[in-house]
Short mmCIF file of C-alpha atoms in Angstrom, two decimals:
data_model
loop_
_atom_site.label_atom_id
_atom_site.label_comp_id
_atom_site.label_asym_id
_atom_site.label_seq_id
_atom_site.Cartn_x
_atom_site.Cartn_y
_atom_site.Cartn_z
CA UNK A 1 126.38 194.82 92.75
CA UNK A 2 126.49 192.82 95.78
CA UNK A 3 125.98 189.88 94.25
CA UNK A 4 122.59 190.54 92.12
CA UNK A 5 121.55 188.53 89.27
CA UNK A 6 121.84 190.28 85.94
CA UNK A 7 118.04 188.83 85.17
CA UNK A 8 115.13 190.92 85.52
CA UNK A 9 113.25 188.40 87.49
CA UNK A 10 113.24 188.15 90.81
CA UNK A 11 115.72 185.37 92.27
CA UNK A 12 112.99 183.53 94.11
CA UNK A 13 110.21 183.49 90.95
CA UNK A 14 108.58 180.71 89.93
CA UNK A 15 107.46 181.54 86.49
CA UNK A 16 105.99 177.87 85.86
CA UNK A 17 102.81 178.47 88.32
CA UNK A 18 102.15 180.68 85.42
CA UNK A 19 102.11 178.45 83.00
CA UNK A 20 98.52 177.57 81.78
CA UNK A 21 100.12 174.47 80.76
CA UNK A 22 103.22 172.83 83.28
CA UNK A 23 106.09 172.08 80.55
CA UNK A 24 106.82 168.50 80.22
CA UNK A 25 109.93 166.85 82.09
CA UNK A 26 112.88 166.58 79.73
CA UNK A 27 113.95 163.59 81.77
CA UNK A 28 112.12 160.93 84.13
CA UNK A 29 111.96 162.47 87.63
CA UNK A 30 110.61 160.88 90.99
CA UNK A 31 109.18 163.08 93.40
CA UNK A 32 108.60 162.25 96.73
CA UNK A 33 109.80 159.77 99.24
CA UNK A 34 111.00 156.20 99.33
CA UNK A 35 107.47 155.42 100.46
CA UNK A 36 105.32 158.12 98.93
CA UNK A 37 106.61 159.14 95.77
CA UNK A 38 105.16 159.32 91.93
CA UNK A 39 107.48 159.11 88.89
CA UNK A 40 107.42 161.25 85.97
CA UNK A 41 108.02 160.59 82.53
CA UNK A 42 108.56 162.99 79.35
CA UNK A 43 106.05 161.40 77.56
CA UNK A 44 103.57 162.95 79.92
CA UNK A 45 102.99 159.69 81.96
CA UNK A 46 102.68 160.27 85.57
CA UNK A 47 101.84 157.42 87.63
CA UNK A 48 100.43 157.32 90.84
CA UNK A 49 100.57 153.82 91.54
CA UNK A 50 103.63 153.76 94.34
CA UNK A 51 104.34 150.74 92.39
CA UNK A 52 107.71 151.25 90.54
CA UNK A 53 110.83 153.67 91.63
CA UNK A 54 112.55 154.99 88.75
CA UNK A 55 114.14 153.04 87.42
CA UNK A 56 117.82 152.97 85.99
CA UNK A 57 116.80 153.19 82.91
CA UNK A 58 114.25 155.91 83.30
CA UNK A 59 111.89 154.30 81.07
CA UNK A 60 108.39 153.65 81.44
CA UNK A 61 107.09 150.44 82.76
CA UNK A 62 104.22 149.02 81.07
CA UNK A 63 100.78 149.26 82.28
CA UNK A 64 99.93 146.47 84.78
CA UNK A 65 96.60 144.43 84.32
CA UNK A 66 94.35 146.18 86.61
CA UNK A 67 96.03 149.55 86.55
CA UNK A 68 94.18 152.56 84.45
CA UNK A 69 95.68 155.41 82.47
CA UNK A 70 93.83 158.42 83.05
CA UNK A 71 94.45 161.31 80.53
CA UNK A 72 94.40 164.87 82.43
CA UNK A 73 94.48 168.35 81.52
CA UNK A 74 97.99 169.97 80.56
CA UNK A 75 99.08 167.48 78.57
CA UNK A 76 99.65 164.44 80.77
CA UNK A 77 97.96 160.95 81.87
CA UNK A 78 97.73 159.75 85.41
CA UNK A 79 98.28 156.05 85.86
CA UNK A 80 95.83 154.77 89.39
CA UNK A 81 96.02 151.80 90.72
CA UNK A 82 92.32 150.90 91.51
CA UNK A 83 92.69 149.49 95.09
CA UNK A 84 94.36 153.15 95.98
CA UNK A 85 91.74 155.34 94.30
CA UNK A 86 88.62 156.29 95.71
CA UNK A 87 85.97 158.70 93.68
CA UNK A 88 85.31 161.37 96.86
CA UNK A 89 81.40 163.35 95.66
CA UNK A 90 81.20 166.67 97.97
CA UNK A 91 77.29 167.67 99.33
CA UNK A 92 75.55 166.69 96.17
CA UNK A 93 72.33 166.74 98.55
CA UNK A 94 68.90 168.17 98.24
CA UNK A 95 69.81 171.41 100.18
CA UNK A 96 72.43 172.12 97.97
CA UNK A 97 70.52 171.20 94.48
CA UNK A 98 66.68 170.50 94.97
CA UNK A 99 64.87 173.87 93.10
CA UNK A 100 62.41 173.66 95.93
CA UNK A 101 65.49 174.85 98.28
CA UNK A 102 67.63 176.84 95.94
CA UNK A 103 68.29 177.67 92.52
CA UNK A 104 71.74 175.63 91.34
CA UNK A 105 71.63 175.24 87.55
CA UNK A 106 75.10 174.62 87.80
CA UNK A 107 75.41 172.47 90.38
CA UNK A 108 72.18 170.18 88.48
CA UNK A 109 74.28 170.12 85.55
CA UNK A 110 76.91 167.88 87.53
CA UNK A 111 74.48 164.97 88.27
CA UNK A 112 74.59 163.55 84.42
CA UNK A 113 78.16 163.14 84.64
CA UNK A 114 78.05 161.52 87.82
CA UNK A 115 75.80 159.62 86.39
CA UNK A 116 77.99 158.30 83.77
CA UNK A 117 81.40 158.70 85.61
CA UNK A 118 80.92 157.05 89.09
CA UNK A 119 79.42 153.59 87.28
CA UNK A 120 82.64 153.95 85.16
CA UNK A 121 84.85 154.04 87.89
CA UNK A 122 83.12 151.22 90.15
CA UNK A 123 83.47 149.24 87.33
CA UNK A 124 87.09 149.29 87.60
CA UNK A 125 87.40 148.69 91.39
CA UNK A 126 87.40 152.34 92.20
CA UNK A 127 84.96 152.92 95.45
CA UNK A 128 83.05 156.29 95.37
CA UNK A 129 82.70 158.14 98.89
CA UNK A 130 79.53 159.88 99.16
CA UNK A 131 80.74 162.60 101.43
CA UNK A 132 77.91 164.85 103.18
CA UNK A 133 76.78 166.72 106.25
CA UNK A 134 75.37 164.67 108.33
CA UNK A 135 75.13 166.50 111.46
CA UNK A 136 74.35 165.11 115.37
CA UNK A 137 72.65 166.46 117.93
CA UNK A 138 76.06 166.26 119.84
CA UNK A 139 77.96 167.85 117.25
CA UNK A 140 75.55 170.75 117.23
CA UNK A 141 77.40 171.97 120.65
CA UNK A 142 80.67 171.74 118.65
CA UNK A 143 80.43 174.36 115.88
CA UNK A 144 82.51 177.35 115.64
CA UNK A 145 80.36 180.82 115.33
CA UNK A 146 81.65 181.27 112.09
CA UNK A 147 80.27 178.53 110.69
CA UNK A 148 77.00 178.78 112.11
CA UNK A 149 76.62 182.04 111.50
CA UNK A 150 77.40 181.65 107.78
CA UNK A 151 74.14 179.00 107.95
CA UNK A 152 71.88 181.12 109.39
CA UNK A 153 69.54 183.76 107.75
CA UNK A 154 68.17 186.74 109.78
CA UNK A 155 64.93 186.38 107.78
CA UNK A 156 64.58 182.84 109.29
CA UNK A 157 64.42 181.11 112.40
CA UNK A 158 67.23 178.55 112.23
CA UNK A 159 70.28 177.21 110.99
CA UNK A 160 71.67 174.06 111.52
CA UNK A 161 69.10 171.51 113.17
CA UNK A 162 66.66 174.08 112.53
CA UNK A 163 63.27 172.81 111.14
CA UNK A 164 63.08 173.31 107.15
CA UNK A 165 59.38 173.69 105.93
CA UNK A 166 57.54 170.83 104.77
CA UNK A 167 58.98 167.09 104.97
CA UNK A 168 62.76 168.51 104.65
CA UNK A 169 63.53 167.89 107.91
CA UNK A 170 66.11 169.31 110.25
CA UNK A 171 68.60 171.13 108.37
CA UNK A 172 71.50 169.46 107.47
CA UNK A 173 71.07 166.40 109.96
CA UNK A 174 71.34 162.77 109.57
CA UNK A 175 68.99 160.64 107.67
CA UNK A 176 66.60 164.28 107.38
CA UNK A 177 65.33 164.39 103.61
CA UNK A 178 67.08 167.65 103.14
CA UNK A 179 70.48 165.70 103.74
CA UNK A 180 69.78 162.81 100.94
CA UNK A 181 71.51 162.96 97.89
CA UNK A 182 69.32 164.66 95.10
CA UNK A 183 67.29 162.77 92.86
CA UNK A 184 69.21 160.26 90.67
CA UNK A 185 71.78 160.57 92.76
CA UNK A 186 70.75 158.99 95.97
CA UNK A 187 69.56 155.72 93.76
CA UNK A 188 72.78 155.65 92.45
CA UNK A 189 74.73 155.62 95.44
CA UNK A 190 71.74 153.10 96.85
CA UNK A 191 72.83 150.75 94.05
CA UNK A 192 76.26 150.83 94.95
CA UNK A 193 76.18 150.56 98.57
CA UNK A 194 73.45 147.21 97.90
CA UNK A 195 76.34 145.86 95.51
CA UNK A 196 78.83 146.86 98.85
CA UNK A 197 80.75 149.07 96.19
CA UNK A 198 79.90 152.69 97.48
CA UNK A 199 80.06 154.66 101.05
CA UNK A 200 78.39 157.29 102.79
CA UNK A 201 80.95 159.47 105.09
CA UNK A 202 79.25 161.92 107.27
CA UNK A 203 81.14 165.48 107.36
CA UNK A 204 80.50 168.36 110.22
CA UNK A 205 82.72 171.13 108.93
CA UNK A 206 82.91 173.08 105.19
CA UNK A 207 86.36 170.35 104.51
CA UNK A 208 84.91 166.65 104.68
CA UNK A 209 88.66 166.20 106.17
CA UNK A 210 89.35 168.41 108.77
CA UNK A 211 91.13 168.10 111.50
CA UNK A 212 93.27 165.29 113.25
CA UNK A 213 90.75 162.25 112.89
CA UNK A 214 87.75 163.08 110.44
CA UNK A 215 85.56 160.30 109.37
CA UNK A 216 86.48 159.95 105.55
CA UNK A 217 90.14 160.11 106.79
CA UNK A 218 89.89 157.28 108.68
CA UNK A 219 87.72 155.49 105.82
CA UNK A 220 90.61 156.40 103.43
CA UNK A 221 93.38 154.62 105.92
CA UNK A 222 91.28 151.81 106.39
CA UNK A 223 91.21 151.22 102.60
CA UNK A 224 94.91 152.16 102.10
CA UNK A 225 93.81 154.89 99.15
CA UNK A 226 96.08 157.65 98.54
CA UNK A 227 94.62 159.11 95.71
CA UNK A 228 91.55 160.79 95.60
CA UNK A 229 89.13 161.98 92.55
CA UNK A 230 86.81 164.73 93.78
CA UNK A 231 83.75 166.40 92.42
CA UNK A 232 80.71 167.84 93.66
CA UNK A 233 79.07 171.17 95.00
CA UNK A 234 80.17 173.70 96.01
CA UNK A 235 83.42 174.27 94.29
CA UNK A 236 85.09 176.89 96.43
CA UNK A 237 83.73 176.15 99.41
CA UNK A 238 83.46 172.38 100.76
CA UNK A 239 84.80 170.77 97.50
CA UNK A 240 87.81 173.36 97.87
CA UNK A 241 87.99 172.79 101.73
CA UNK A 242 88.27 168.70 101.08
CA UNK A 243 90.77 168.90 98.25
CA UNK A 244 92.91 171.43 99.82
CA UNK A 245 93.20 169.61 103.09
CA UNK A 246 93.52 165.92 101.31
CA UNK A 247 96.18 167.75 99.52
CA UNK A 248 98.23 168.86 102.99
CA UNK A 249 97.87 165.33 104.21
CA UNK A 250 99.43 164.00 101.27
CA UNK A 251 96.93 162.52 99.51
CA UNK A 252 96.93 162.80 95.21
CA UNK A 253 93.82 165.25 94.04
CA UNK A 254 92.58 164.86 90.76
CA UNK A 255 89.25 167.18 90.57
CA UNK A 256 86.34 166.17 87.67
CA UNK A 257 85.34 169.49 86.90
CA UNK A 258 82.10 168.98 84.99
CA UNK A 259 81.61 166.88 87.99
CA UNK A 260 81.93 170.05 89.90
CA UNK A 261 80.30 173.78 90.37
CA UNK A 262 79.82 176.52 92.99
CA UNK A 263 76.83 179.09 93.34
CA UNK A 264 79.75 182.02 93.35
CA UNK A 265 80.36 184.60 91.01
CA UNK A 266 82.54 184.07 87.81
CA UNK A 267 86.25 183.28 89.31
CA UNK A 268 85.06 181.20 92.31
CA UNK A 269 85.07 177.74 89.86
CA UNK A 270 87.39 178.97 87.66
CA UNK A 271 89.99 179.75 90.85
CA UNK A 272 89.34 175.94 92.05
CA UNK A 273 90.21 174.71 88.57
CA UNK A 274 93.05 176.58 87.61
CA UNK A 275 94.83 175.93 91.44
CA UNK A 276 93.85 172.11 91.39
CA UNK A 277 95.65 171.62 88.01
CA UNK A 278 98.67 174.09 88.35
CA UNK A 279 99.62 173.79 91.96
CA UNK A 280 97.31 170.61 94.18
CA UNK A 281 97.16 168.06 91.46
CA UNK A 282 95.30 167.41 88.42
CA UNK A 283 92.05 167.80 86.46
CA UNK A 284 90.26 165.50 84.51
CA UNK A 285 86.21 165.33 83.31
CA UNK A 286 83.58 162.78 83.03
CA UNK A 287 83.97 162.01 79.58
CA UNK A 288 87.85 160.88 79.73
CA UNK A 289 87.35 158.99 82.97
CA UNK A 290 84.59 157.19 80.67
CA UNK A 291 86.66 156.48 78.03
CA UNK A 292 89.74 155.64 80.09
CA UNK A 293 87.25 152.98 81.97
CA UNK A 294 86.34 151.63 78.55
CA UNK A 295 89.93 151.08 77.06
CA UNK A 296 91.04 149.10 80.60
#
């Protein structure tokens, strides 16, 4: 009658976001554009690299000396070229993680496989981004209510800029102790950015990427990277806020996630990983990008 489809799903479904695991192509397919396109194979191969159109034959090319095969979850690999990947850490800072500030046993757990994950990487030309508040005096005047609000406690004076007890610092401003990276972590990045391998972006906002011209956007352009792996704290909030908006402007998302953890009740992780593998990219963890780093 008037046209219906005899099958009892709707005409406009899309059963496959569904899927815990995306089914595998039955035949190479390019997505994309002539400039901004991956190609994927039935194998499970889906590179990244910008390198290679599909080609007439539809079979794979071969890995290319400096290129890295990244197995992810769902039953696929990732192939990154290097000089287009960057390693993008969300707020892994003392405010965030120090137990003299809060209690984040999850978000502690994350520093041992950054510890292991982000040498990895560097070793194979892949720059991490550091990416933190890092507020100004200026851009105290430029905050939206709603974020300031969700900053402030009514039990204490405050907020952002406020003055944290102790030798903390301002809350959440530049080069204040509260704003280094916790423990290990802020050697680690020290090392790198000695050895002129690691960055520091400042963010002002929840996304580290917000907006028409945010600092690590620019960064990214400069370096010509369009694909991104992300980790860090907190999961649904400013790692979420990153990936998603890295995601509308194009860029490939790859989360770590025992890189990554939130403060939120049960489903506010679990949300982040499910939507970054099913519907804004992929997931990975520490221990393949190890191994993957060790077979290049």
């Amino acid at each position: 009658m008037g046209g219906q489809s005899s099958s009892s799903a709707p005409i406009h479904d899309t059963p496959i976001l569904g899927f815990k695991t995306r089914p595998r192509v039955q035949s190479a397919q390019e997505w994309g554009n002539a400039t901004n396109f991956w190609v994927e194979y039935p194998s499970g191969l889906v590179d990244l690299t910008r390198t290679t159109h599909l080609p007439a034959s539809s079979t794979e090319p071969d890995l290319k000396s400096g290129q890295l095969d990244l197995p992810v979850d769902g039953d696929r690999t990732v192939r990154l070229d290097p000089s287009k990947t960057a390693y993008v850490i969300v707020d892994m800072q003392n405010f965030f993680l120090h137990p003299d500030l809060r209690a984040h046993p999850t978000g502690l757990a994350c520093v041992d496989p950054l510890l292991t994950s982000v040498p990895a990487l560097r070793s194979k030309g892949i720059t991490p981004l550091w990416v933190n508040w890092g507020l100004t005096d200026a851009e105290l005047n430029t905050l939206p209510p709603s974020l300031i609000r969700g900053f402030a406690r009514p039990e204490r004076a405050g907020g952002f800029g406020g003055v944290m007890p102790g030798d903390w610092g301002r809350l959440l401003m530049r080069g204040e102790k509260n704003s280094e990276l916790y423990g290990p972590l802020q050697k680690l990045y020290e090392e790198g950015e000695k050895e002129g391998k690691d960055k520091w972006v400042h963010k002002n906002r929840m996304s580290g990427i917000w907006g028409g011209q945010s600092a690590l956007d620019l960064v990214l352009k400069e370096m010509g990277v369009t694909t991104l792996l992300v980790a860090g704290v907190n999961a649904d909030q400013c790692v979420l806020g990153t990936l998603i908006d890295a995601y509308y402007l194009g860029y490939d998302v790859i989360v770590v996630s025992d890189a990554t953890a939130t403060t939120s009740p049960e489903g506010g992780y679990e949300n982040v990983i499910y939507n970054a593998g099913g519907s804004y990219g992929f997931v990975t963890d520490s221990k393949r990008i190890v191994e993957a780093a060790s077979k290049a």
